Short mmCIF file of C-alpha atoms in Angstrom, two decimals:
data_model
loop_
_atom_site.label_atom_id
_atom_site.label_comp_id
_atom_site.label_asym_id
_atom_site.label_seq_id
_atom_site.Cartn_x
_atom_site.Cartn_y
_atom_site.Cartn_z
CA LYS A 1494 77.53 25.14 109.45
CA ALA A 1495 81.31 24.74 107.77
CA TYR A 1496 80.25 26.50 105.21
CA MET A 1497 78.89 30.22 107.39
CA ARG A 1498 82.25 29.94 108.94
CA ALA A 1499 83.93 29.82 105.88
CA GLY A 1500 81.38 33.12 104.54
CA ASP A 1501 79.92 30.62 102.06
CA PHE A 1502 76.46 31.40 102.79
CA LYS A 1503 75.65 30.06 98.77
CA GLY A 1504 77.32 26.63 100.06
CA ALA A 1505 75.59 26.56 102.76
CA VAL A 1506 71.65 27.13 101.00
CA ALA A 1507 73.10 24.95 99.08
CA ALA A 1508 73.86 21.88 101.25
CA MET A 1509 70.01 22.53 103.26
CA ASP A 1510 69.24 21.65 99.50
CA LYS A 1511 71.35 18.59 99.41
CA ALA A 1512 69.74 17.51 101.88
CA LYS A 1513 65.90 18.03 101.09
CA ALA A 1514 66.81 16.30 98.60
CA ALA A 1515 68.73 13.83 99.88
CA GLY A 1516 64.87 12.45 102.09
CA ILE A 1517 67.18 14.24 105.11
CA GLN A 1518 64.45 15.88 107.82
CA PRO A 1519 66.11 19.41 108.71
CA THR A 1520 66.35 19.72 111.93
CA LYS A 1521 65.37 23.52 114.47
CA VAL A 1522 68.81 23.96 114.23
CA MET A 1523 69.18 23.76 110.40
CA PHE A 1524 66.07 25.81 109.75
CA THR A 1525 67.98 28.20 111.65
CA THR A 1526 71.30 28.08 110.60
CA LEU A 1527 69.77 28.31 107.25
CA ILE A 1528 68.15 31.75 107.91
CA MET A 1529 70.95 33.09 108.84
CA ALA A 1530 73.10 32.73 105.74
CA GLN A 1531 69.79 33.54 103.60
CA GLY A 1532 69.63 36.73 105.63
CA TYR A 1533 74.00 37.62 104.76
CA LEU A 1534 72.77 36.84 101.45
CA ARG A 1535 69.86 39.86 101.69
CA ASP A 1536 67.13 37.44 100.70
CA ILE A 1537 64.20 38.37 103.34
CA ASP A 1538 61.39 36.11 101.30
CA ALA A 1539 63.19 33.05 101.30
CA ALA A 1540 64.60 33.44 104.97
CA LEU A 1541 60.49 33.66 105.43
CA MET A 1542 59.90 31.35 103.53
CA THR A 1543 62.45 28.78 105.82
CA LEU A 1544 60.31 30.17 109.18
CA ASN A 1545 57.15 29.38 107.77
CA ASP A 1546 59.16 25.95 105.96
CA MET A 1547 59.63 24.88 110.25
CA ARG A 1548 56.26 25.54 111.68
CA MET A 1549 55.33 23.26 108.10
CA ALA A 1550 57.50 20.43 110.06
CA GLU A 1551 56.75 21.16 113.60
CA GLU A 1552 60.08 21.99 114.21
CA HIS A 1553 58.98 25.30 116.28
CA PRO A 1554 60.59 28.61 116.24
CA ASP A 1555 62.16 29.14 119.00
CA ALA A 1556 63.67 32.60 120.36
CA ILE A 1557 66.68 32.13 118.62
CA ALA A 1558 65.28 31.28 115.28
CA TYR A 1559 63.29 34.21 115.75
CA ASN A 1560 66.15 36.26 116.63
CA ALA A 1561 67.66 35.08 113.52
CA ILE A 1562 64.82 36.77 111.36
CA LEU A 1563 64.86 39.68 113.23
CA LYS A 1564 68.58 40.17 112.29
CA VAL A 1565 67.69 40.31 108.55
CA CYS A 1566 65.14 41.60 108.87
CA ALA A 1567 67.64 44.40 110.02
CA GLN A 1568 70.00 43.61 107.94
CA CYS A 1569 67.80 44.74 104.48
CA LYS A 1570 66.24 47.35 106.74
CA ALA A 1571 62.13 45.93 106.30
CA GLY A 1572 60.91 48.03 109.07
CA TYR A 1573 56.90 46.44 108.80
CA LYS A 1574 58.03 42.59 108.44
CA ALA A 1575 60.36 43.03 111.52
CA MET A 1576 56.93 44.76 113.29
CA ASP A 1577 55.49 41.72 112.47
CA ILE A 1578 57.85 39.49 113.33
CA TRP A 1579 57.83 40.86 117.16
CA ASP A 1580 54.41 41.08 117.80
CA GLU A 1581 54.11 36.94 116.52
CA MET A 1582 56.71 36.59 119.16
CA LEU A 1583 54.60 38.30 121.90
CA ALA A 1584 51.34 36.84 120.36
CA TYR A 1585 53.02 32.73 121.12
CA GLY A 1586 54.97 33.62 124.47
CA ILE A 1587 58.68 33.61 122.98
CA PRO A 1588 60.83 36.09 125.58
CA VAL A 1589 62.62 38.50 123.86
CA ASP A 1590 65.70 40.23 124.81
CA ALA A 1591 68.89 42.67 124.31
CA TYR A 1592 69.31 41.24 120.92
CA SER A 1593 65.54 40.96 119.80
CA TYR A 1594 65.00 44.75 121.15
CA ASN A 1595 68.28 45.24 119.26
CA SER A 1596 66.93 43.79 116.23
CA VAL A 1597 64.12 45.82 116.02
CA ILE A 1598 65.76 48.50 116.69
CA LYS A 1599 67.99 48.53 113.48
CA ALA A 1600 65.16 47.77 111.33
CA THR A 1601 62.86 50.26 112.05
CA ALA A 1602 65.76 52.73 112.60
CA GLU A 1603 67.39 52.30 108.40
CA SER A 1604 63.67 52.10 107.26
CA GLY A 1605 63.11 54.81 108.92
CA LEU A 1606 61.03 53.98 110.90
CA ILE A 1607 62.29 56.66 113.39
CA GLU A 1608 59.23 56.98 115.70
CA ASP A 1609 58.30 53.27 116.15
CA ALA A 1610 62.11 52.46 116.75
CA ASN A 1611 62.42 55.23 119.56
CA LYS A 1612 59.35 53.71 120.87
CA TYR A 1613 60.93 50.05 121.21
CA PHE A 1614 63.89 52.44 123.02
CA ILE A 1615 61.95 54.07 125.67
CA GLU A 1616 60.75 50.10 126.18
CA MET A 1617 64.44 49.37 126.71
CA MET A 1618 64.59 52.33 129.39
CA ASN A 1619 62.02 51.10 131.31
CA ALA A 1620 62.46 47.85 130.90
CA LYS A 1621 66.20 48.95 132.78
CA ALA A 1622 64.65 51.16 135.08
CA ALA A 1623 61.97 48.16 136.06
CA GLY A 1624 65.47 46.16 136.86
CA ARG A 1625 65.33 44.82 133.93
CA THR A 1626 68.77 44.54 133.06
CA ASP A 1627 68.75 41.82 130.30
CA ILE A 1628 66.61 44.47 127.71
CA ALA A 1629 68.47 47.16 129.21
CA PRO A 1630 69.79 49.76 126.40
CA SER A 1631 73.39 48.59 125.59
CA LYS A 1632 76.57 49.81 123.23
CA GLU A 1633 74.99 48.15 120.35
CA THR A 1634 71.31 50.09 121.13
CA PHE A 1635 73.31 53.38 121.43
CA THR A 1636 75.70 52.71 118.62
CA ILE A 1637 72.60 51.62 115.89
CA ILE A 1638 71.29 55.50 117.05
CA ILE A 1639 73.57 57.14 116.44
CA GLN A 1640 74.09 55.22 112.87
CA HIS A 1641 71.01 56.37 112.38
CA PHE A 1642 71.39 59.92 112.56
CA ALA A 1643 74.72 59.94 111.13
CA ASN A 1644 73.01 58.19 108.07
CA VAL A 1645 70.12 61.44 107.84
CA ALA A 1646 72.91 63.64 109.10
CA ASP A 1647 71.09 64.72 112.12
CA LEU A 1648 74.82 66.11 113.84
CA GLY A 1649 73.56 67.65 116.94
CA SER A 1650 71.34 64.59 117.89
CA ALA A 1651 74.11 62.45 117.18
CA VAL A 1652 76.18 64.14 120.02
CA LYS A 1653 73.38 64.77 122.34
CA LEU A 1654 72.53 60.87 122.16
CA VAL A 1655 76.36 60.49 122.34
CA GLN A 1656 76.95 62.52 126.07
CA THR A 1657 73.59 60.75 127.25
CA MET A 1658 75.13 56.97 126.50
CA VAL A 1659 78.17 58.46 128.36
CA GLU A 1660 76.67 60.87 132.05
CA GLN A 1661 73.79 58.75 132.47
CA HIS A 1662 74.25 55.85 131.28
CA ASN A 1663 77.88 54.34 132.27
CA ILE A 1664 78.72 52.94 128.83
CA GLN A 1665 82.25 54.52 126.98
CA ALA A 1666 81.70 55.50 123.23
CA ASP A 1667 84.74 52.66 121.04
CA GLN A 1668 84.78 53.40 117.93
CA ARG A 1669 81.96 52.74 116.19
CA VAL A 1670 80.33 55.96 117.81
CA TYR A 1671 83.42 57.61 116.88
CA GLY A 1672 83.13 55.79 113.51
CA ALA A 1673 79.43 57.25 113.06
CA LEU A 1674 80.02 61.18 114.62
CA ILE A 1675 83.08 61.52 111.00
CA ASP A 1676 79.30 59.44 108.55
CA CYS A 1677 77.41 62.25 110.22
CA CYS A 1678 79.67 64.78 109.73
CA SER A 1679 80.46 63.97 105.89
CA ASN A 1680 76.64 62.91 105.08
CA ALA A 1681 76.21 66.33 106.60
CA ALA A 1682 78.77 68.32 104.53
CA ALA A 1683 77.40 66.31 101.31
CA LEU A 1684 74.31 68.46 101.96
CA LYS A 1685 75.35 71.72 102.44
CA GLU A 1686 76.44 73.96 98.91
CA ASN A 1687 78.36 76.96 100.49
CA LEU A 1688 81.63 75.86 101.17
CA GLU A 1689 82.39 77.26 104.72
CA GLU A 1690 79.90 75.49 106.17
CA ARG A 1691 81.11 71.98 104.19
CA GLN A 1692 84.40 73.36 105.54
CA SER A 1693 83.71 73.05 109.08
CA PHE A 1694 82.25 69.46 109.34
CA ALA A 1695 84.88 69.02 107.66
CA MET A 1696 87.55 69.83 110.74
CA GLN A 1697 84.16 68.67 112.86
CA ALA A 1698 85.30 65.30 111.18
CA GLU A 1699 89.40 65.60 111.87
CA THR A 1700 88.86 66.63 115.35
CA ILE A 1701 86.64 63.79 116.21
CA LEU A 1702 88.69 61.67 114.91
CA ASP A 1703 92.27 63.50 117.10
CA GLU A 1704 90.40 63.29 119.71
CA ALA A 1705 89.13 59.02 119.17
CA TRP A 1706 92.95 58.06 117.96
CA GLU A 1707 93.74 60.26 121.65
CA LEU A 1708 91.28 57.94 123.65
CA PHE A 1709 92.08 54.40 121.69
CA PRO A 1710 95.87 54.65 120.81
CA THR A 1711 96.87 50.67 120.67
CA SER A 1712 93.98 50.57 117.48
CA SER A 1713 95.35 47.83 115.17
CA ALA A 1714 96.97 49.32 111.72
CA ALA A 1715 92.96 48.57 109.90
CA ASP A 1716 90.66 50.15 112.20
CA LYS A 1717 92.78 53.29 111.78
CA GLU A 1718 92.97 53.16 108.92
CA ARG A 1719 89.42 53.23 107.97
CA ILE A 1720 88.37 55.61 110.74
CA LEU A 1721 90.87 57.92 108.50
CA SER A 1722 89.93 57.94 105.45
CA ARG A 1723 86.08 58.46 107.18
CA ALA A 1724 87.12 61.59 108.07
CA LEU A 1725 89.02 61.83 104.69
CA LYS A 1726 85.60 61.36 103.08
CA ALA A 1727 84.37 64.69 105.05
CA TRP A 1728 87.34 66.91 103.48
CA THR A 1729 86.68 65.28 99.67
CA PHE A 1730 82.98 66.78 100.01
CA THR A 1731 84.57 70.41 100.49
CA CYS A 1732 86.44 70.32 97.18
CA ASP A 1733 89.37 71.62 97.80
CA SER A 1734 92.38 69.48 96.74
CA GLU A 1735 95.15 71.36 99.25
CA ALA A 1736 93.34 70.68 102.11
CA VAL A 1737 92.39 67.08 101.16
CA ASP A 1738 96.14 66.73 99.68
CA LYS A 1739 96.95 68.03 103.50
CA PHE A 1740 94.72 65.44 105.05
CA MET A 1741 96.53 62.13 102.57
CA LYS A 1742 99.53 63.32 104.38
CA ARG A 1743 98.28 62.16 107.55
CA TYR A 1744 98.85 58.11 106.26
CA GLN A 1745 102.55 58.21 105.78
CA GLN A 1746 102.98 59.99 108.62
CA HIS A 1747 101.03 57.17 110.98
CA GLY A 1748 102.01 54.61 108.80
CA LEU A 1749 99.29 53.52 107.13
CA SER A 1750 98.08 52.92 103.42
CA PRO A 1751 95.21 54.52 102.01
CA SER A 1752 92.31 51.68 100.92
CA ARG A 1753 90.15 51.28 98.05
CA MET A 1754 87.24 53.85 99.27
CA ALA A 1755 89.93 56.18 100.43
CA TRP A 1756 91.31 55.83 96.47
CA ALA A 1757 87.50 56.38 95.77
CA ASN A 1758 86.55 59.87 97.22
CA LEU A 1759 89.56 61.14 96.13
CA LEU A 1760 88.75 60.44 93.17
CA THR A 1761 85.54 60.85 92.76
CA MET A 1762 86.40 64.58 94.27
CA HIS A 1763 88.63 65.10 91.91
CA GLU A 1764 85.76 64.03 88.86
CA ARG A 1765 83.43 66.30 91.04
CA ARG A 1766 86.06 69.22 90.66
CA ALA A 1767 86.21 68.26 86.34
CA ASN A 1768 89.47 67.93 86.67
CA GLY A 1769 90.88 64.50 84.61
CA ALA A 1770 94.74 65.49 85.60
CA ASP A 1771 95.05 64.60 89.18
CA ALA A 1772 92.28 62.44 89.53
CA GLU A 1773 95.07 60.66 87.27
CA LYS A 1774 97.59 61.80 88.90
CA GLY A 1775 95.44 59.98 92.35
CA LEU A 1776 95.46 56.81 90.06
CA LYS A 1777 98.35 56.20 89.38
CA ALA A 1778 99.17 56.80 92.80
CA MET A 1779 97.19 54.18 94.02
CA ILE A 1780 98.89 51.51 91.37
CA ASP A 1781 102.15 52.12 92.65
CA LEU A 1782 100.44 51.59 96.58
CA GLY A 1783 100.19 47.69 94.85
CA LEU A 1784 96.19 48.38 94.53
CA ASP A 1785 95.23 46.78 91.13
CA PRO A 1786 92.32 49.54 89.49
CA GLY A 1787 88.96 48.29 88.76
CA PRO A 1788 86.80 49.12 85.73
CA SER A 1789 84.82 51.67 88.54
CA PHE A 1790 87.86 53.52 89.98
CA VAL A 1791 89.27 53.94 86.05
CA CYS A 1792 85.96 54.88 85.16
CA THR A 1793 86.61 57.98 87.26
CA VAL A 1794 89.05 58.85 85.48
CA ALA A 1795 87.69 59.30 82.27
CA LEU A 1796 84.77 61.06 83.73
CA ALA A 1797 86.91 64.05 85.28
CA TYR A 1798 88.95 64.49 81.56
CA SER A 1799 85.38 64.59 79.83
CA ARG A 1800 83.96 66.74 82.35
CA GLU A 1801 86.59 68.55 81.20
CA GLY A 1802 85.36 68.48 78.04
CA ASP A 1803 89.26 66.46 76.46
CA SER A 1804 87.37 63.91 75.42
CA GLU A 1805 90.88 62.57 73.97
CA ASN A 1806 92.56 61.99 76.79
CA THR A 1807 89.25 60.46 77.90
CA LEU A 1808 89.73 58.01 75.24
CA ARG A 1809 93.62 57.64 76.05
CA VAL A 1810 92.62 56.50 79.29
CA LEU A 1811 89.67 53.73 78.21
CA ARG A 1812 92.44 52.75 75.65
CA GLU A 1813 95.03 52.17 78.34
CA ALA A 1814 93.00 50.96 81.01
CA LYS A 1815 92.08 48.74 77.75
CA ASP A 1816 95.32 47.42 76.71
CA ARG A 1817 95.91 46.12 80.92
CA GLY A 1818 92.91 43.86 80.27
CA ILE A 1819 90.35 46.25 82.50
CA ASP A 1820 86.72 46.21 81.57
CA VAL A 1821 85.66 49.13 82.30
CA GLY A 1822 82.20 48.44 80.25
CA SER A 1823 81.64 46.08 83.05
CA CYS A 1824 80.29 49.45 85.36
CA LYS A 1825 77.96 51.33 85.70
CA GLN A 1826 80.06 54.99 85.60
CA TRP A 1827 80.60 53.42 81.86
CA LEU A 1828 76.92 54.44 81.81
CA TYR A 1829 77.36 57.74 82.65
CA LEU A 1830 80.19 57.45 80.24
CA GLN A 1831 77.70 57.19 77.54
CA ASN A 1832 75.73 60.43 78.21
CA SER A 1833 78.83 62.20 78.70
CA LEU A 1834 81.30 61.34 76.64
CA GLY A 1835 80.96 64.49 73.59
CA MET A 1836 79.83 66.92 76.11
CA VAL A 1837 82.29 70.14 76.85
CA TRP A 1838 81.29 71.18 80.96
CA THR A 1839 80.95 74.01 82.71
CA PRO A 1840 83.40 75.13 85.51
CA PRO A 1841 82.01 73.59 88.83
CA SER A 1842 81.50 76.59 90.78
CA THR A 1843 80.18 74.29 93.60
CA TRP A 1844 81.32 70.52 94.60
CA ARG A 1845 77.91 69.49 92.67
CA TYR A 1846 78.60 68.34 89.13
CA PRO A 1847 78.42 70.95 86.53
CA GLN A 1848 75.98 72.50 83.55
CA GLY A 1849 77.17 70.33 80.31
CA VAL A 1850 76.71 72.02 76.93
CA VAL A 1851 76.17 69.51 74.42
CA VAL A 1852 78.06 69.46 71.56
CA MET A 1853 77.32 68.96 67.19
CA PRO A 1854 76.28 65.32 66.85
CA GLU A 1855 78.05 64.38 64.72
CA GLU A 1856 80.97 64.36 66.88
CA LEU A 1857 78.94 62.55 69.47
CA THR A 1858 78.24 59.76 67.64
CA GLN A 1859 82.33 59.61 66.41
CA TYR A 1860 83.21 59.05 69.86
CA GLN A 1861 80.30 56.47 70.79
CA ALA A 1862 81.78 54.96 68.08
CA GLU A 1863 84.84 55.40 69.77
CA LEU A 1864 83.36 53.80 72.93
CA GLU A 1865 82.20 50.38 71.52
CA LYS A 1866 85.59 50.28 70.63
CA ILE A 1867 87.08 50.83 73.10
CA ALA A 1868 83.55 48.29 74.96
CA PRO A 1869 81.97 46.50 72.80
CA LYS A 1870 79.38 45.26 74.56
CA PRO A 1871 75.51 45.66 73.62
CA VAL A 1872 73.83 48.32 75.63
CA SER A 1873 70.90 46.15 76.81
CA ASP A 1874 73.93 44.29 78.92
CA ILE A 1875 74.94 47.10 80.77
CA GLY A 1876 71.57 47.48 82.11
CA TYR A 1877 70.85 50.53 79.93
CA ASN A 1878 67.73 51.43 78.38
CA SER A 1879 67.91 52.51 74.96
CA GLN A 1880 64.71 52.81 73.88
CA PRO A 1881 62.40 56.07 74.43
CA GLN A 1882 60.34 55.37 77.64
CA GLN A 1883 56.51 56.52 77.20
CA PRO A 1884 55.38 58.33 79.97
CA THR A 1885 54.18 56.84 82.89
CA LYS A 1886 50.13 57.73 84.00
CA HIS A 1887 49.74 58.24 87.79
CA LYS A 1888 46.62 57.93 89.10
CA ASN A 1889 45.29 60.60 91.17
CA ARG A 1890 45.31 59.19 95.06
CA GLY A 1891 44.15 62.45 96.27
CA GLY A 1892 40.94 61.43 94.92
CA LYS A 1893 38.12 64.98 94.27
CA ARG A 1894 40.01 66.08 97.34
CA GLY A 1895 43.22 65.49 95.87
CA TRP A 1896 42.16 67.33 92.96
CA LYS A 1897 40.79 70.43 93.58
CA LYS A 1898 43.91 71.42 96.78
CA ALA A 1899 46.22 71.00 92.74
CA LEU A 1900 43.90 73.56 91.54
CA LYS A 1901 44.05 75.73 93.60
CA LYS A 1902 47.04 75.89 93.98
CA PHE A 1903 47.67 76.10 90.35
CA ARG A 1904 45.16 79.11 90.37
CA LYS A 1905 47.50 81.12 93.25
CA GLY A 1906 50.78 80.73 91.33
#
């Protein structure tokens, strides 16, 4: 438990292993604590093995242990396993409560099993109607489902559920709910090709932000910065640098400093726009505020120059970062640089990445050689397989009917 309070979840697992090696018989509390630690480490298989070890040790899991394993399923987005655990609880007569329902709803919703999540939600509504206030939907329940709608960019359903929560259940929305609505606007803007539609969702996100600040004027600086950065993300999808710069001034107006996440969204926007100069300007502003840029930030700026066709500045940014001791070859953006350097990019017509045209092979080879000087690391060490892959042989899952349907569709053109 001391390791858990300190946030050292690997240490908690190691302490349990030492106890077993010393011949100490784990108690039910020790098993449950281990399941929690494994959940934070996103190791659901180990958590399920621990649950089985409890049974083998005749420390029969109670409601607390089962709720812990349900939370692990939610953390790992394992909806089917959560439903199996739920059925096991009912079969063994383990009592379920609102915490149990919230965990299984979160696990199923985040796994895309929204119909199953809705089934558990209806059970909670029916329990409330029957007078079971201990299982009635809470603010946490509504927030979980609203966040699901945000993840799938369904702003209409999210707003409708918030209205239901406030009007029918007398539960007031908090900053988490408003943050989920802003996320929904961002995700919706990301899916739109039309500039006007993206701007519309960005303006809705800013309206929701203003309403949240009006309702929660005494929020901490960290909470204000967090929700402000979420609204900034919506604006970055518009690729409208003037509007984004205007929005960035709100940090200064409220005495806030943009977080690393805010700068990451800003630099990514300049990368989409293939504007290396603005991206580097943002990186320098970030450094001036005392934030240490990691490899991904530097590579994003280099990518912006690369997509602009400016290979000279691309290599300059990377060399300067290397001189400052930044291992630019340790982030996934380095893989993109390996593939994009030596390419000339057409101006972007939308916020999505423009199409590239490869230059002469000897020039590309020269750029690759320069990259290897900056980060002389085997390509395989950063998760990239340079060997040509064999074509995958797909099985016909549809049988004869599947082939007939495909053939009929082909004939129709």
